[in-house]
Amino acid sequence: MTVTIVGSQLGDEGKGGVVDLYGDPADVVVRYQGGDNAGHTVVEDGTEYKLSLVPSGAVRGKVGVLGNGCVVNPATLFEEMDGLRDRGLEPDVRVAERAHVILPYHRVLDGIEEEVKSETDSAVGTTGRGIGPTYEDKAGRRGVRVGDLLDEDVLRERIEYVVPQKRALIEDVYGVDVDDLEDPDAFDVDAVYETALEYGERLAAEDMTVDAGNFLAEKRAAGENVMLEGAQGTVIDIDHGNYPYVTSSNPTAGGAATGSGLAPTVIGQGEVVGIVKAYLTRVGRGPLPTELAGVEGQTPGYDGHAGDDEEELATYIRDEGGEYGTVTGRPRRVGWLDLPMLRHSTRVNGFTGLAVNHVDVLAGLDEVKVGDSYTLDGEEIETLPSTTERWAECEANLRTFDGWPEVDWDDVDEYEDLPENARAYLEYVSDELETDIYAVGVGPDRDQTVVLESPYDD
Ligand code: IMP
């Protein structure tokens, strides 16, 4: 059977840890979208592995697959695999031949477009990894796929078509002189071709490329368990998120089918577990109605002053939760849990269960708040408006819960061991979303998760 793990909020919900925990009975772990914009941290025996592209399951000896819905920067892939090898692991990673390749010009274009947008204060705050420009080329039918890297004639043809266009774009539209760039080779046909060819040679030498859909179908036919690991989160989904402050792919459960080659019926017959952080964080711009204080340069309209109490609380949660970008190191914006967001997410993804993480981070606060609904134009609404501008007008109606004490989380093995007020909080979330809680995270380590349901056991 399949288990699909999906971020229910804005990314950084701690999906890696849940994949790692629930992935035990899985033989194959598949990423179905995104690229090296997805920071995930896996802690194993006190050792921390920070990955951005390699599926977290690879740390635990699973076959990791980057599905056709991913955009793959082979330079990052090789770097991460080499890093894992240096630490004694033997990652087995396969890459879909239908996945698109992030080439050097994509990163440069990502940076230039953000810079141009920042002149009108409309930068998205991307991770700068070239994700958007690569998906743009995929949709524009001018992309380079992993399979193309294996055929030098096809590769040459693709690159000869696309690179001069990119050069013209940055020179004629953006007015940038290629020779002034840090990496002028990013827009040179021969240099890009050589780089891409080398990528292909190594992928072929390590026998890493597959027809992902067939590969996964064969694994399933052989009785193996497949886990699908979403990157980012529902509210930065290109269709269901807060456009334009989104990533360029579909982290939502539907993406698990299109991005892996497994049918929607296969995904739908399995479990879809929504990962919820017990509060909210956001990297980059866009609305956040339950935000506490703010982060300069990311929170629209924030001038560095939100009042001492709010600043203190936001800083406390940020530091306790280690809320700094895995990929970029940026401080994350922090807010209370947002139920309208979670209702939206539950509908879009059809969660069969929830894993609520970081419950320990909120311990010790006198009270914990939740955005229970919004007020928009004087009316109470329970879910997200479909435009980001309307969402920005929403005011969160906060509900207050009694806080729970700091306890020795290593002693929390069963649900009943959780502090009573933490359980009341979790039960409220479960009731509101009409979805069972499958797991509760009380610390970063793999055994610091209280498991109520193991999806592969069903
Ligand atoms: P991109 O994916 O680099 O194009 O960035 C687009 C938006 O998605 C930005 O607001 C990023 O901060 C956000 N984003 C991308 N990846 C992640 C992630 O792994 N966690 C949280 N936010 C992300």
mmCIF file of C-alpha atoms in Angstrom, residues 252-430:
data_model
loop_
_atom_site.group_PDB
_atom_site.id
_atom_site.type_symbol
_atom_site.label_atom_id
_atom_site.label_comp_id
_atom_site.label_asym_id
_atom_site.label_seq_id
_atom_site.Cartn_x
_atom_site.Cartn_y
_atom_site.Cartn_z
ATOM 1 C CA THR A 252 -0.907 18.572 -2.260
ATOM 2 C CA ALA A 253 -1.963 14.933 -2.418
ATOM 3 C CA GLY A 254 -3.070 15.148 -6.069
ATOM 4 C CA GLY A 255 0.542 15.901 -6.943
ATOM 5 C CA ALA A 256 1.537 12.536 -5.514
ATOM 6 C CA ALA A 257 -0.169 10.868 -8.469
ATOM 7 C CA THR A 258 0.896 13.170 -11.283
ATOM 8 C CA GLY A 259 4.388 13.520 -9.863
ATOM 9 C CA SER A 260 5.108 9.825 -9.401
ATOM 10 C CA GLY A 261 3.299 7.981 -12.179
ATOM 11 C CA LEU A 262 1.134 6.065 -9.712
ATOM 12 C CA ALA A 263 -2.581 6.438 -10.391
ATOM 13 C CA PRO A 264 -4.814 8.668 -8.221
ATOM 14 C CA THR A 265 -6.757 5.536 -7.330
ATOM 15 C CA VAL A 266 -3.586 3.953 -5.977
ATOM 16 C CA ILE A 267 -2.750 7.003 -3.880
ATOM 17 C CA GLY A 268 -6.393 7.312 -2.790
ATOM 18 C CA GLN A 269 -6.648 3.720 -1.632
ATOM 19 C CA GLY A 270 -3.722 4.334 0.671
ATOM 20 C CA GLU A 271 -3.311 6.719 3.566
ATOM 21 C CA VAL A 272 -2.754 10.447 3.236
ATOM 22 C CA VAL A 273 -1.212 11.811 6.411
ATOM 23 C CA GLY A 274 -1.278 15.565 6.977
ATOM 24 C CA ILE A 275 1.662 16.970 8.877
ATOM 25 C CA VAL A 276 0.691 19.841 11.157
ATOM 26 C CA LYS A 277 3.051 21.977 13.156
ATOM 27 C CA ALA A 278 1.436 22.899 16.508
ATOM 28 C CA TYR A 279 1.941 26.560 15.600
ATOM 29 C CA LEU A 280 2.716 28.206 12.291
ATOM 30 C CA THR A 281 5.809 29.366 10.491
ATOM 31 C CA ARG A 282 6.331 30.953 7.152
ATOM 32 C CA VAL A 283 9.425 31.789 5.134
ATOM 33 C CA GLY A 284 9.061 34.662 2.740
ATOM 34 C CA ARG A 285 6.247 37.100 2.105
ATOM 35 C CA GLY A 286 2.493 36.701 2.035
ATOM 36 C CA PRO A 287 -0.289 36.992 4.598
ATOM 37 C CA LEU A 288 -0.227 35.261 7.963
ATOM 38 C CA PRO A 289 -3.322 36.331 9.952
ATOM 39 C CA THR A 290 -2.190 34.650 13.178
ATOM 40 C CA GLU A 291 1.340 36.052 12.985
ATOM 41 C CA LEU A 292 3.083 37.073 16.185
ATOM 42 C CA ALA A 293 5.321 40.120 15.848
ATOM 43 C CA GLY A 294 7.011 39.893 12.414
ATOM 44 C CA VAL A 295 10.291 39.567 10.573
ATOM 45 C CA GLU A 296 11.721 42.552 8.748
ATOM 46 C CA GLY A 297 11.936 42.075 5.016
ATOM 47 C CA GLN A 298 9.393 39.239 5.107
ATOM 48 C CA THR A 299 6.302 40.488 6.949
ATOM 49 C CA PRO A 300 4.461 42.992 4.774
ATOM 50 C CA GLY A 301 4.261 46.362 6.511
ATOM 51 C CA TYR A 302 6.322 45.300 9.523
ATOM 52 C CA ASP A 303 8.740 47.978 10.673
ATOM 53 C CA GLY A 304 10.533 46.085 13.419
ATOM 54 C CA HIS A 305 8.170 47.058 16.239
ATOM 55 C CA ALA A 306 5.277 44.899 17.335
ATOM 56 C CA GLY A 307 5.378 45.410 21.099
ATOM 57 C CA ASP A 308 7.662 43.742 23.596
ATOM 58 C CA ASP A 309 5.396 40.847 24.592
ATOM 59 C CA GLU A 310 4.732 39.737 21.055
ATOM 60 C CA GLU A 311 8.381 40.076 20.074
ATOM 61 C CA GLU A 312 9.415 38.071 23.086
ATOM 62 C CA LEU A 313 6.895 35.317 22.413
ATOM 63 C CA ALA A 314 7.787 35.088 18.718
ATOM 64 C CA THR A 315 11.495 34.961 19.490
ATOM 65 C CA TYR A 316 10.909 32.344 22.173
ATOM 66 C CA ILE A 317 8.976 30.051 19.824
ATOM 67 C CA ARG A 318 11.407 30.658 16.958
ATOM 68 C CA ASP A 319 14.408 29.776 19.086
ATOM 69 C CA GLU A 320 12.804 26.839 20.904
ATOM 70 C CA GLY A 321 11.620 25.399 17.613
ATOM 71 C CA GLY A 322 14.851 26.125 15.728
ATOM 72 C CA GLU A 323 12.776 28.049 13.218
ATOM 73 C CA TYR A 324 15.481 29.109 10.822
ATOM 74 C CA GLY A 325 15.433 27.979 7.181
ATOM 75 C CA THR A 326 17.230 24.676 6.532
ATOM 76 C CA VAL A 327 18.148 25.784 3.029
ATOM 77 C CA THR A 328 18.590 29.527 3.470
ATOM 78 C CA GLY A 329 19.127 30.057 7.223
ATOM 79 C CA ARG A 330 16.485 32.811 7.201
ATOM 80 C CA PRO A 331 14.534 33.384 10.442
ATOM 81 C CA ARG A 332 10.996 32.108 9.918
ATOM 82 C CA ARG A 333 7.924 34.177 10.662
ATOM 83 C CA VAL A 334 5.947 32.700 13.552
ATOM 84 C CA GLY A 335 2.203 32.583 14.257
ATOM 85 C CA TRP A 336 -0.443 30.638 16.119
ATOM 86 C CA LEU A 337 -2.050 27.588 14.600
ATOM 87 C CA ASP A 338 -4.567 28.609 11.946
ATOM 88 C CA LEU A 339 -7.688 26.447 11.714
ATOM 89 C CA PRO A 340 -9.151 28.033 8.554
ATOM 90 C CA MET A 341 -5.883 27.093 6.859
ATOM 91 C CA LEU A 342 -6.092 23.544 8.176
ATOM 92 C CA ARG A 343 -9.730 23.148 7.107
ATOM 93 C CA HIS A 344 -8.739 24.190 3.581
ATOM 94 C CA SER A 345 -5.842 21.789 3.660
ATOM 95 C CA THR A 346 -7.914 18.886 4.955
ATOM 96 C CA ARG A 347 -10.432 19.323 2.154
ATOM 97 C CA VAL A 348 -7.829 19.651 -0.607
ATOM 98 C CA ASN A 349 -5.809 16.643 0.523
ATOM 99 C CA GLY A 350 -8.423 14.354 2.063
ATOM 100 C CA PHE A 351 -6.256 13.539 5.041
ATOM 101 C CA THR A 352 -6.884 10.139 6.572
ATOM 102 C CA GLY A 353 -4.805 11.055 9.628
ATOM 103 C CA LEU A 354 -2.759 13.856 11.153
ATOM 104 C CA ALA A 355 0.682 14.010 12.695
ATOM 105 C CA VAL A 356 1.030 17.054 14.944
ATOM 106 C CA ASN A 357 4.617 18.123 15.508
ATOM 107 C CA HIS A 358 6.492 20.452 17.845
ATOM 108 C CA VAL A 359 4.009 20.159 20.701
ATOM 109 C CA ASP A 360 6.999 20.395 23.055
ATOM 110 C CA VAL A 361 7.997 23.789 21.633
ATOM 111 C CA LEU A 362 4.878 25.445 23.072
ATOM 112 C CA ALA A 363 5.376 23.924 26.531
ATOM 113 C CA GLY A 364 5.859 26.378 29.349
ATOM 114 C CA LEU A 365 3.662 29.124 27.872
ATOM 115 C CA ASP A 366 0.832 30.340 30.131
ATOM 116 C CA GLU A 367 -1.591 30.189 27.293
ATOM 117 C CA VAL A 368 -1.623 28.931 23.752
ATOM 118 C CA LYS A 369 -3.802 30.536 21.118
ATOM 119 C CA VAL A 370 -5.343 29.271 17.928
ATOM 120 C CA GLY A 371 -6.910 31.142 15.029
ATOM 121 C CA ASP A 372 -10.308 29.443 15.189
ATOM 122 C CA SER A 373 -11.966 31.399 12.374
ATOM 123 C CA TYR A 374 -11.523 34.669 10.499
ATOM 124 C CA THR A 375 -13.550 37.819 10.244
ATOM 125 C CA LEU A 376 -13.763 39.171 6.709
ATOM 126 C CA ASP A 377 -16.006 42.139 5.855
ATOM 127 C CA GLY A 378 -17.687 41.757 9.233
ATOM 128 C CA GLU A 379 -18.570 38.123 8.612
ATOM 129 C CA GLU A 380 -17.117 35.070 10.240
ATOM 130 C CA ILE A 381 -15.541 32.589 7.834
ATOM 131 C CA GLU A 382 -14.094 29.186 8.562
ATOM 132 C CA THR A 383 -11.767 28.613 5.634
ATOM 133 C CA LEU A 384 -9.375 30.477 3.338
ATOM 134 C CA PRO A 385 -10.593 32.986 0.776
ATOM 135 C CA SER A 386 -9.349 32.085 -2.688
ATOM 136 C CA THR A 387 -7.374 35.235 -3.336
ATOM 137 C CA THR A 388 -4.333 36.200 -1.376
ATOM 138 C CA GLU A 389 -5.409 39.832 -1.253
ATOM 139 C CA ARG A 390 -8.673 38.831 0.463
ATOM 140 C CA TRP A 391 -6.764 36.535 2.786
ATOM 141 C CA ALA A 392 -4.609 39.500 3.813
ATOM 142 C CA GLU A 393 -7.803 41.287 4.876
ATOM 143 C CA CYS A 394 -8.809 38.475 7.217
ATOM 144 C CA GLU A 395 -8.599 39.010 10.925
ATOM 145 C CA ALA A 396 -8.023 35.924 13.002
ATOM 146 C CA ASN A 397 -10.502 35.171 15.792
ATOM 147 C CA LEU A 398 -8.269 33.700 18.424
ATOM 148 C CA ARG A 399 -9.297 31.040 20.867
ATOM 149 C CA THR A 400 -7.224 30.628 24.006
ATOM 150 C CA PHE A 401 -6.133 27.331 25.542
ATOM 151 C CA ASP A 402 -4.431 26.857 28.882
ATOM 152 C CA GLY A 403 -0.746 26.166 28.355
ATOM 153 C CA TRP A 404 0.971 22.927 29.257
ATOM 154 C CA PRO A 405 4.086 22.494 31.347
ATOM 155 C CA GLU A 406 7.551 21.545 30.219
ATOM 156 C CA VAL A 407 8.007 17.871 31.067
ATOM 157 C CA ASP A 408 10.676 15.320 30.374
ATOM 158 C CA TRP A 409 9.595 14.493 26.844
ATOM 159 C CA ASP A 410 11.714 11.368 26.780
ATOM 160 C CA ASP A 411 9.241 9.925 29.307
ATOM 161 C CA VAL A 412 6.286 10.577 27.017
ATOM 162 C CA ASP A 413 5.733 7.252 25.282
ATOM 163 C CA GLU A 414 1.942 7.029 25.145
ATOM 164 C CA TYR A 415 -0.715 9.542 24.266
ATOM 165 C CA GLU A 416 -1.889 9.474 27.913
ATOM 166 C CA ASP A 417 1.591 10.581 29.011
ATOM 167 C CA LEU A 418 1.105 13.940 27.296
ATOM 168 C CA PRO A 419 0.158 16.835 29.592
ATOM 169 C CA GLU A 420 -3.625 17.103 29.893
ATOM 170 C CA ASN A 421 -3.814 20.581 28.361
ATOM 171 C CA ALA A 422 -1.763 19.456 25.373
ATOM 172 C CA ARG A 423 -4.247 16.626 24.843
ATOM 173 C CA ALA A 424 -7.156 19.081 25.033
ATOM 174 C CA TYR A 425 -5.445 21.154 22.330
ATOM 175 C CA LEU A 426 -4.870 18.132 20.098
ATOM 176 C CA GLU A 427 -8.419 16.881 20.528
ATOM 177 C CA TYR A 428 -9.783 20.277 19.532
ATOM 178 C CA VAL A 429 -7.733 20.139 16.313
ATOM 179 C CA SER A 430 -8.804 16.578 15.579
#
